[in-house]
Coordinates of C-alpha atoms in Angstrom, one line a residue:
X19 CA 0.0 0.0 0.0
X20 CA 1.6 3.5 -1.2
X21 CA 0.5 6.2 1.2
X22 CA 0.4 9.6 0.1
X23 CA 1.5 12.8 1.4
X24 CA -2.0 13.2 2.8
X25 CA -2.3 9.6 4.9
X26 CA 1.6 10.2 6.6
X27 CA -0.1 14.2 7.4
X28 CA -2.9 12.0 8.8
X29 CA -1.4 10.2 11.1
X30 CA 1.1 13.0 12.2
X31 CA -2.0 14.9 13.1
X32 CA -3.4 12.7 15.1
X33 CA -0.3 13.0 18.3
X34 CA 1.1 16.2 20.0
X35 CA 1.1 19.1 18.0
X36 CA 4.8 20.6 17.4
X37 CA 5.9 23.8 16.1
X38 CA 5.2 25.0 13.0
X39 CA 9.0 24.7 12.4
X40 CA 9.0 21.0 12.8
X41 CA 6.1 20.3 10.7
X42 CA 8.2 21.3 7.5
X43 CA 11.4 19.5 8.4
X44 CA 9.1 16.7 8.3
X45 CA 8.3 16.4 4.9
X46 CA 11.7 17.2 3.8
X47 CA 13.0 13.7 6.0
X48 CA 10.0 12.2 4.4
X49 CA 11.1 13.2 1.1
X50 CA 14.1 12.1 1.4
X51 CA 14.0 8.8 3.2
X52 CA 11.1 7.4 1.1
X53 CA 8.4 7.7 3.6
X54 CA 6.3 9.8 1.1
X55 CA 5.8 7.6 -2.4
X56 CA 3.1 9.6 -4.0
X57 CA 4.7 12.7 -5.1
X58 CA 3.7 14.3 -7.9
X59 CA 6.2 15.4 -10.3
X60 CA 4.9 19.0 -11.7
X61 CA 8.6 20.0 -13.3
X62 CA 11.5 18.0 -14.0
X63 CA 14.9 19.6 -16.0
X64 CA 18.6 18.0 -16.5
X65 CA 19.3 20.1 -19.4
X66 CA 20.8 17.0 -21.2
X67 CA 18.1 16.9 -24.2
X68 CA 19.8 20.2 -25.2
X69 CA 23.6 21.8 -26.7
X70 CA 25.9 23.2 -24.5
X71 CA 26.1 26.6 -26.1
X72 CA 21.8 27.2 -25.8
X73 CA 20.3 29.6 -23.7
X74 CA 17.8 28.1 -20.7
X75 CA 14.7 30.2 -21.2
X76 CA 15.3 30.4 -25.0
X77 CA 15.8 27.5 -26.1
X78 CA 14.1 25.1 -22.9
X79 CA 10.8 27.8 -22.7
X80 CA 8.3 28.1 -20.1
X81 CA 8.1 27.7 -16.8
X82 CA 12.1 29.3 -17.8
X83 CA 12.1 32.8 -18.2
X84 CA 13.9 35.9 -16.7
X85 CA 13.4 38.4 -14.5
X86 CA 12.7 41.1 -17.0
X87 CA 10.4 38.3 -19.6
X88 CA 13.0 38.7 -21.8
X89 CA 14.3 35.2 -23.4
X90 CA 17.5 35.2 -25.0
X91 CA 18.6 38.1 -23.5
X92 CA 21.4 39.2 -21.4
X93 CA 19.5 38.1 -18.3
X94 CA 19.3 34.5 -19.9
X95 CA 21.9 31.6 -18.9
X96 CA 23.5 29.4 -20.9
X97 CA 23.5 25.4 -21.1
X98 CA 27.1 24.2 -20.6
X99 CA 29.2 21.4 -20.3
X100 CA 31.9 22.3 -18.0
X101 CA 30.4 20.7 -15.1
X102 CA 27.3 18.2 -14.9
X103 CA 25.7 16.2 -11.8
X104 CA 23.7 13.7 -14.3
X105 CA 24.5 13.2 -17.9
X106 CA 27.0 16.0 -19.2
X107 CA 25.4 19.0 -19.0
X108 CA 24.2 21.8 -16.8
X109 CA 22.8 25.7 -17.0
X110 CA 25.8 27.7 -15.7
X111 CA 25.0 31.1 -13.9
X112 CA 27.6 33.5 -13.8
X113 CA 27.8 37.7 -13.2
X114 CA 29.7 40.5 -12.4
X115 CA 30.9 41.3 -8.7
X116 CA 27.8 43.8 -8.5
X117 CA 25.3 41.4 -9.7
X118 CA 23.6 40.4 -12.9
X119 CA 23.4 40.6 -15.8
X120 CA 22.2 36.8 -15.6
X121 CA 19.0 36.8 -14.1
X122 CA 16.6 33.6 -14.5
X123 CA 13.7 32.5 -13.2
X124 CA 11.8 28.9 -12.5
X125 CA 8.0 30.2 -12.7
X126 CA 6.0 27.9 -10.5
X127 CA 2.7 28.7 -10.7
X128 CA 1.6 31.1 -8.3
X129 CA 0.7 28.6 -5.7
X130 CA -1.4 29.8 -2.2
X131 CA -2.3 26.1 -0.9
X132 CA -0.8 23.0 -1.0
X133 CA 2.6 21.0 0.2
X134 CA 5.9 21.6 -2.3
X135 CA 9.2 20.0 -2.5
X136 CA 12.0 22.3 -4.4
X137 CA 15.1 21.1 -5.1
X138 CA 18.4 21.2 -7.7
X139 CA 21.8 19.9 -7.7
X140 CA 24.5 23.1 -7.3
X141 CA 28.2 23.0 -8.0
X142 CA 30.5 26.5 -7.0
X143 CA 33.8 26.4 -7.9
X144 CA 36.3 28.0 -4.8
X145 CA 36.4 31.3 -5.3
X146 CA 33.1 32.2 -6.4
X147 CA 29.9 31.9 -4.9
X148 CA 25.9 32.4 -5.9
X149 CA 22.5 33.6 -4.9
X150 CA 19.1 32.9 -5.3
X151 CA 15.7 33.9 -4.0
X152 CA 12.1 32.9 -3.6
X153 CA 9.8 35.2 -5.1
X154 CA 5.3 35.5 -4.5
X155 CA 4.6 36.3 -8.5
X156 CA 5.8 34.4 -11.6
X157 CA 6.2 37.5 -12.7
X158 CA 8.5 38.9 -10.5
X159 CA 9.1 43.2 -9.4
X160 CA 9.5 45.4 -6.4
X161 CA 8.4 44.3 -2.9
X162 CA 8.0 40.4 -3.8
X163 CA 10.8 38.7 -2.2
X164 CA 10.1 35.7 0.1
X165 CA 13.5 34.7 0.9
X166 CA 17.0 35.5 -0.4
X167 CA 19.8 33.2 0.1
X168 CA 23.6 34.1 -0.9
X169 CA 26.5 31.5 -0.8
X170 CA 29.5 34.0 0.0
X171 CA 33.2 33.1 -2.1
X172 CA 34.3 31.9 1.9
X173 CA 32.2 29.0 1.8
X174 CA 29.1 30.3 4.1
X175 CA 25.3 30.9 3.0
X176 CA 23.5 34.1 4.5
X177 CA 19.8 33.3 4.6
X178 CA 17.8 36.5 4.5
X179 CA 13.8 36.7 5.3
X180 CA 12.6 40.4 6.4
X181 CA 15.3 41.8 6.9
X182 CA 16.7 38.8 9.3
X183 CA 19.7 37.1 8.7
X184 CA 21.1 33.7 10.1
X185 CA 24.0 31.8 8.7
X186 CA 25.1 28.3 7.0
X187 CA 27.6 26.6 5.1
X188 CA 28.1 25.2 1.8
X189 CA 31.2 23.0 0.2
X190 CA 33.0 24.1 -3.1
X191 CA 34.2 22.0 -5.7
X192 CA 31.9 19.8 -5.3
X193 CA 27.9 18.8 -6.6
X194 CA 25.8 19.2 -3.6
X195 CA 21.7 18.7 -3.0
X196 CA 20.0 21.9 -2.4
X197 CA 16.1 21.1 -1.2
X198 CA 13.2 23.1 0.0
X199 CA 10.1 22.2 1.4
X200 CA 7.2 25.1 0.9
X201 CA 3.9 24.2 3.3
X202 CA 2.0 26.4 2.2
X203 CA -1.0 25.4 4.3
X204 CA 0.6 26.4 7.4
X205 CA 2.6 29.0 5.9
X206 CA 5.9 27.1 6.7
X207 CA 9.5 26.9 4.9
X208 CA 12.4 25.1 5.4
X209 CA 16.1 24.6 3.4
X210 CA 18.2 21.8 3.7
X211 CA 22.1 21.5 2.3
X212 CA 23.1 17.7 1.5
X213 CA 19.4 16.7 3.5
X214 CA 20.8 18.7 7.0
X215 CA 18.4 21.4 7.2
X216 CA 19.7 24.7 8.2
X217 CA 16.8 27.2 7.7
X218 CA 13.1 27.5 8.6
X219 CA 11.0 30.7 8.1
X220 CA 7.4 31.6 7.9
X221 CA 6.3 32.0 4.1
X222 CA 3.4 34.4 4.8
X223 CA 6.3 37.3 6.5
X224 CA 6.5 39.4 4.2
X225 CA 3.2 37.8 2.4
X226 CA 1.1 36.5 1.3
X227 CA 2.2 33.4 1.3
X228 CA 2.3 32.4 -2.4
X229 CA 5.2 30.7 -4.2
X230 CA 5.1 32.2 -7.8
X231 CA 9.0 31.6 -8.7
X232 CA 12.8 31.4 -7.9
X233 CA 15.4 33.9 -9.3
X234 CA 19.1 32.7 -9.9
X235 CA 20.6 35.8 -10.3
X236 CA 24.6 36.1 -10.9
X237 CA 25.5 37.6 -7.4
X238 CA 27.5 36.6 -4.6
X239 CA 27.2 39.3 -2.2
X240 CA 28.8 42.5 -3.5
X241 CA 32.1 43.4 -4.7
X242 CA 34.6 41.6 -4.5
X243 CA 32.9 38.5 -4.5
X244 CA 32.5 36.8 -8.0
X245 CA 29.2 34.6 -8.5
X246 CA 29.6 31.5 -10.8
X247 CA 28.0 28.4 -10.5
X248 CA 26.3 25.4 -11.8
X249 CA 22.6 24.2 -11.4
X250 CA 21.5 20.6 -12.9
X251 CA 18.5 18.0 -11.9
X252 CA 15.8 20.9 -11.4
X253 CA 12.5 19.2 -9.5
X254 CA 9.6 20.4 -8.5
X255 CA 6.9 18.7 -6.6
X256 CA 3.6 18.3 -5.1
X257 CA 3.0 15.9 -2.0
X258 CA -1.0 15.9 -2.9
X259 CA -3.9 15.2 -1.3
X260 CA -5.5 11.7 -2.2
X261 CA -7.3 9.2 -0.3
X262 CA -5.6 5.7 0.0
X263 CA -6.2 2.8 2.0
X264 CA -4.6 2.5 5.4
X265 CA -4.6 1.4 9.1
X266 CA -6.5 3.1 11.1
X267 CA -4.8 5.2 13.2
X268 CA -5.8 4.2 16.3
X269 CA -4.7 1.0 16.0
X270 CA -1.0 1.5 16.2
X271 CA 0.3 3.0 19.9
X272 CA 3.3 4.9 19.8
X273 CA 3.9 6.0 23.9
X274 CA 4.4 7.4 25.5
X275 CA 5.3 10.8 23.6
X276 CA 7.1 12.9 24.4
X277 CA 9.9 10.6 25.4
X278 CA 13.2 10.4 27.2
X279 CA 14.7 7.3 26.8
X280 CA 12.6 4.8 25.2
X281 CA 9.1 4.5 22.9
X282 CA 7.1 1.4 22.8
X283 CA 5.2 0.7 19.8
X284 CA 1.9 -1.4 19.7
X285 CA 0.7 -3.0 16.2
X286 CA -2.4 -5.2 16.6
X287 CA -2.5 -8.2 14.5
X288 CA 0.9 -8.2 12.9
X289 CA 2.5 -10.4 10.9
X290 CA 5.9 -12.2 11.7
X291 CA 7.4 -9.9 8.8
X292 CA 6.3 -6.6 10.4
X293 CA 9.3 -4.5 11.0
X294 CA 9.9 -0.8 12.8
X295 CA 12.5 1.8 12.0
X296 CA 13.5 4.9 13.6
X297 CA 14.3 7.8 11.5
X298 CA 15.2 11.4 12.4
X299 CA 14.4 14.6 10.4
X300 CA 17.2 14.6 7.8
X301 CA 15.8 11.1 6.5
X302 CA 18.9 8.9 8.3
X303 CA 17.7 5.7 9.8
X304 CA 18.6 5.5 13.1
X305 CA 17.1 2.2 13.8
X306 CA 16.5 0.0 11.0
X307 CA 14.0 -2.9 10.6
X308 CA 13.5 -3.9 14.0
X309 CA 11.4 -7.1 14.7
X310 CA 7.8 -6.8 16.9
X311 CA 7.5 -9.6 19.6
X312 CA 3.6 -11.0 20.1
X313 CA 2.1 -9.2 23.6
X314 CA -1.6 -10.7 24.0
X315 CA -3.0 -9.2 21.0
X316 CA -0.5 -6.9 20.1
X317 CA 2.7 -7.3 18.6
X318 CA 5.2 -5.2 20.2
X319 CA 8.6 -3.4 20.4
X320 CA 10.4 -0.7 22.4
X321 CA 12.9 1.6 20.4
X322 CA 15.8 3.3 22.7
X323 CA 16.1 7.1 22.2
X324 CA 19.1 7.1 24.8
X325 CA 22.2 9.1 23.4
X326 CA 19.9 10.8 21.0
X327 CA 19.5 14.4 20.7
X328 CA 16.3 16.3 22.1
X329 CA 13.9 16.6 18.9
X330 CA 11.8 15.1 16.3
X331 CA 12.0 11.9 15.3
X332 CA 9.7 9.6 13.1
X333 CA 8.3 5.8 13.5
X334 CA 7.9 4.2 10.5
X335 CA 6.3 0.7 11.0
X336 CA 6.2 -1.4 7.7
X337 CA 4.2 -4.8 7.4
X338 CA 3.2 -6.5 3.6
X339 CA 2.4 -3.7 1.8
X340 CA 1.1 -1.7 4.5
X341 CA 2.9 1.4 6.0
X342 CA 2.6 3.8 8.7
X343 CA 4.5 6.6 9.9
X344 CA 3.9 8.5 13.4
X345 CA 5.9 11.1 14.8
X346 CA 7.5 11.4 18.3
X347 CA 9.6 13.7 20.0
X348 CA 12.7 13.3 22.5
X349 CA 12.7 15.7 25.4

């Protein structure tokens, strides 16, 4: 049984509420570890079905374009095979030390409801660094910005939402995984580096809270700094809302919660193949495929939290092809 984005929200719902913070670095761990398998794949781009040489909005076309709607242009990026993360090519941004001229923007649609998963491969070569931000309109101008994040020539990203800054890192020289989660619902963000997440921020300050594109604009904080680098294996997509068979929640115990050093979890009729793993919120399985033990009419297991850090962790009981994830927190 594949359970959409929808059944895992379900079942998160039904324990402890958590802060709104926590509810988006859940669906990037979900994302990543495989928890969520009904994603729906609204944009997908490698730039391999193209020449190195051809210019991203020009020649690849809507949802491409640039900030001024102008295709072909100066603010256009070209396709280029000096670096790749799949296949052989890539779209390589570069600019001058006070930003621009390249200037190119993902449209995605506008969006004022609903659960998104953003995400691209980046390369930077040392030396240089990059910049991007999220902006409400597809058509982007003055006062629109939701977030702005710059990777600095030293190796450190300055994440900027009203006005606030807070810091993070970045390698050079190297591809790495560059993922956002955009709950739009409950007006939540969250960025993750390499699936460790290092920024959250409300998407509705400054509002409204609408996605309607990203800019990757050649920039890398101001003069000296020179921006160049490399984007490949664009995604976009939607963790929807559809109905699927499941377990009814209150037939699986997860307790006590919160926690402190261990969590027992209850499965009513269970098979002998029914397994348990503990994951946390980058999507790493801490505990992996654990075994139930029959208890009257329960099977049952306990899961040790001991040495972990304080936080948000996720039960992901598997049996046949059903599957059910609940959340729990260490304290």
């Amino acid at each position: 049984m594949n359970h959409s984005a929808q059944t895992v929200l379900n079942f998160w719902s039904q324990s402890k509420p958590f802060a709104m913070k926590r509810q988006v670095l859940f669906f990037l761990a979900a994302t990543t570890s495989g928890l969520l398998s009904s994603q729906v794949i609204i944009f997908e781009q490698n730039f391999d079905s193209f020449a190195s040489g051809d210019l991203v909005a020009q020649t690849c076309g809507l949802p491409w374009s640039t900030w001024s709607v102008a295709p072909g242009g100066a603010e256009d990026t070209p396709i280029s095979d000096e670096q790749a993360s799949s296949g052989t090519l890539s779209a390589k941004v570069t600019g001058t030390a006070a930003g621009g001229p390249t200037d190119l923007i993902l449209r995605l649609g506008n969006r004022t409801t609903g659960i998104y998963v953003l995400s691209w491969n980046m390369y930077i070569p040392s030396g240089n660094g990059g910049y991007f931000n999220m902006q409400h309109n597809e058509v982007p101008g003055a006062g629109s910005w939701m977030v702005d994040v710059t990777f600095a020539p030293g190796g450190t990203i300055e994440y900027l939402v009203n006005s606030v800054a807070a810091p993070g890192t970045f390698p050079h020289d190297v591809w790495f995984n560059v993922a956002m989660a955009l709950d739009l619902d409950a007006m939540t963000g969250a960025l993750a580096i390499d699936g460790a997440v290092q920024y959250t921020w409300q998407t509705n300050v400054p509002g409204p809270s609408q996605i309607g594109g990203i800019d990757f604009f050649g920039y890398a904080g101001g003069a000296p700094a020179v921006p160049l680098f490399y984007l490949d294996d664009v995604s976009f997509v939607a963790l929807p809302s559809t109905s699927v068979p499941e377990v009814t929640p209150t037939e699986v115990g997860v307790y006590p919660n919160p926690a402190q050093d261990l969590v027992t979890v209850d499965l009513p009729n269970a098979s002998t193949t029914a397994t348990v793993s503990l994951v946390d919120v980058t999507g790493r399985a801490i505990i992996e495929g654990r075994s139930f033990q029959q208890q009257g009419t329960y099977a049952r297991t306990q899961l040790s939290l001991k040495g972990l850090p304080d936080g948000l962790y996720f039960v992901r009981i598997q049996d046949g092809d059903q599957q059910v994830v609940r959340r729990v927190a260490k304290e």
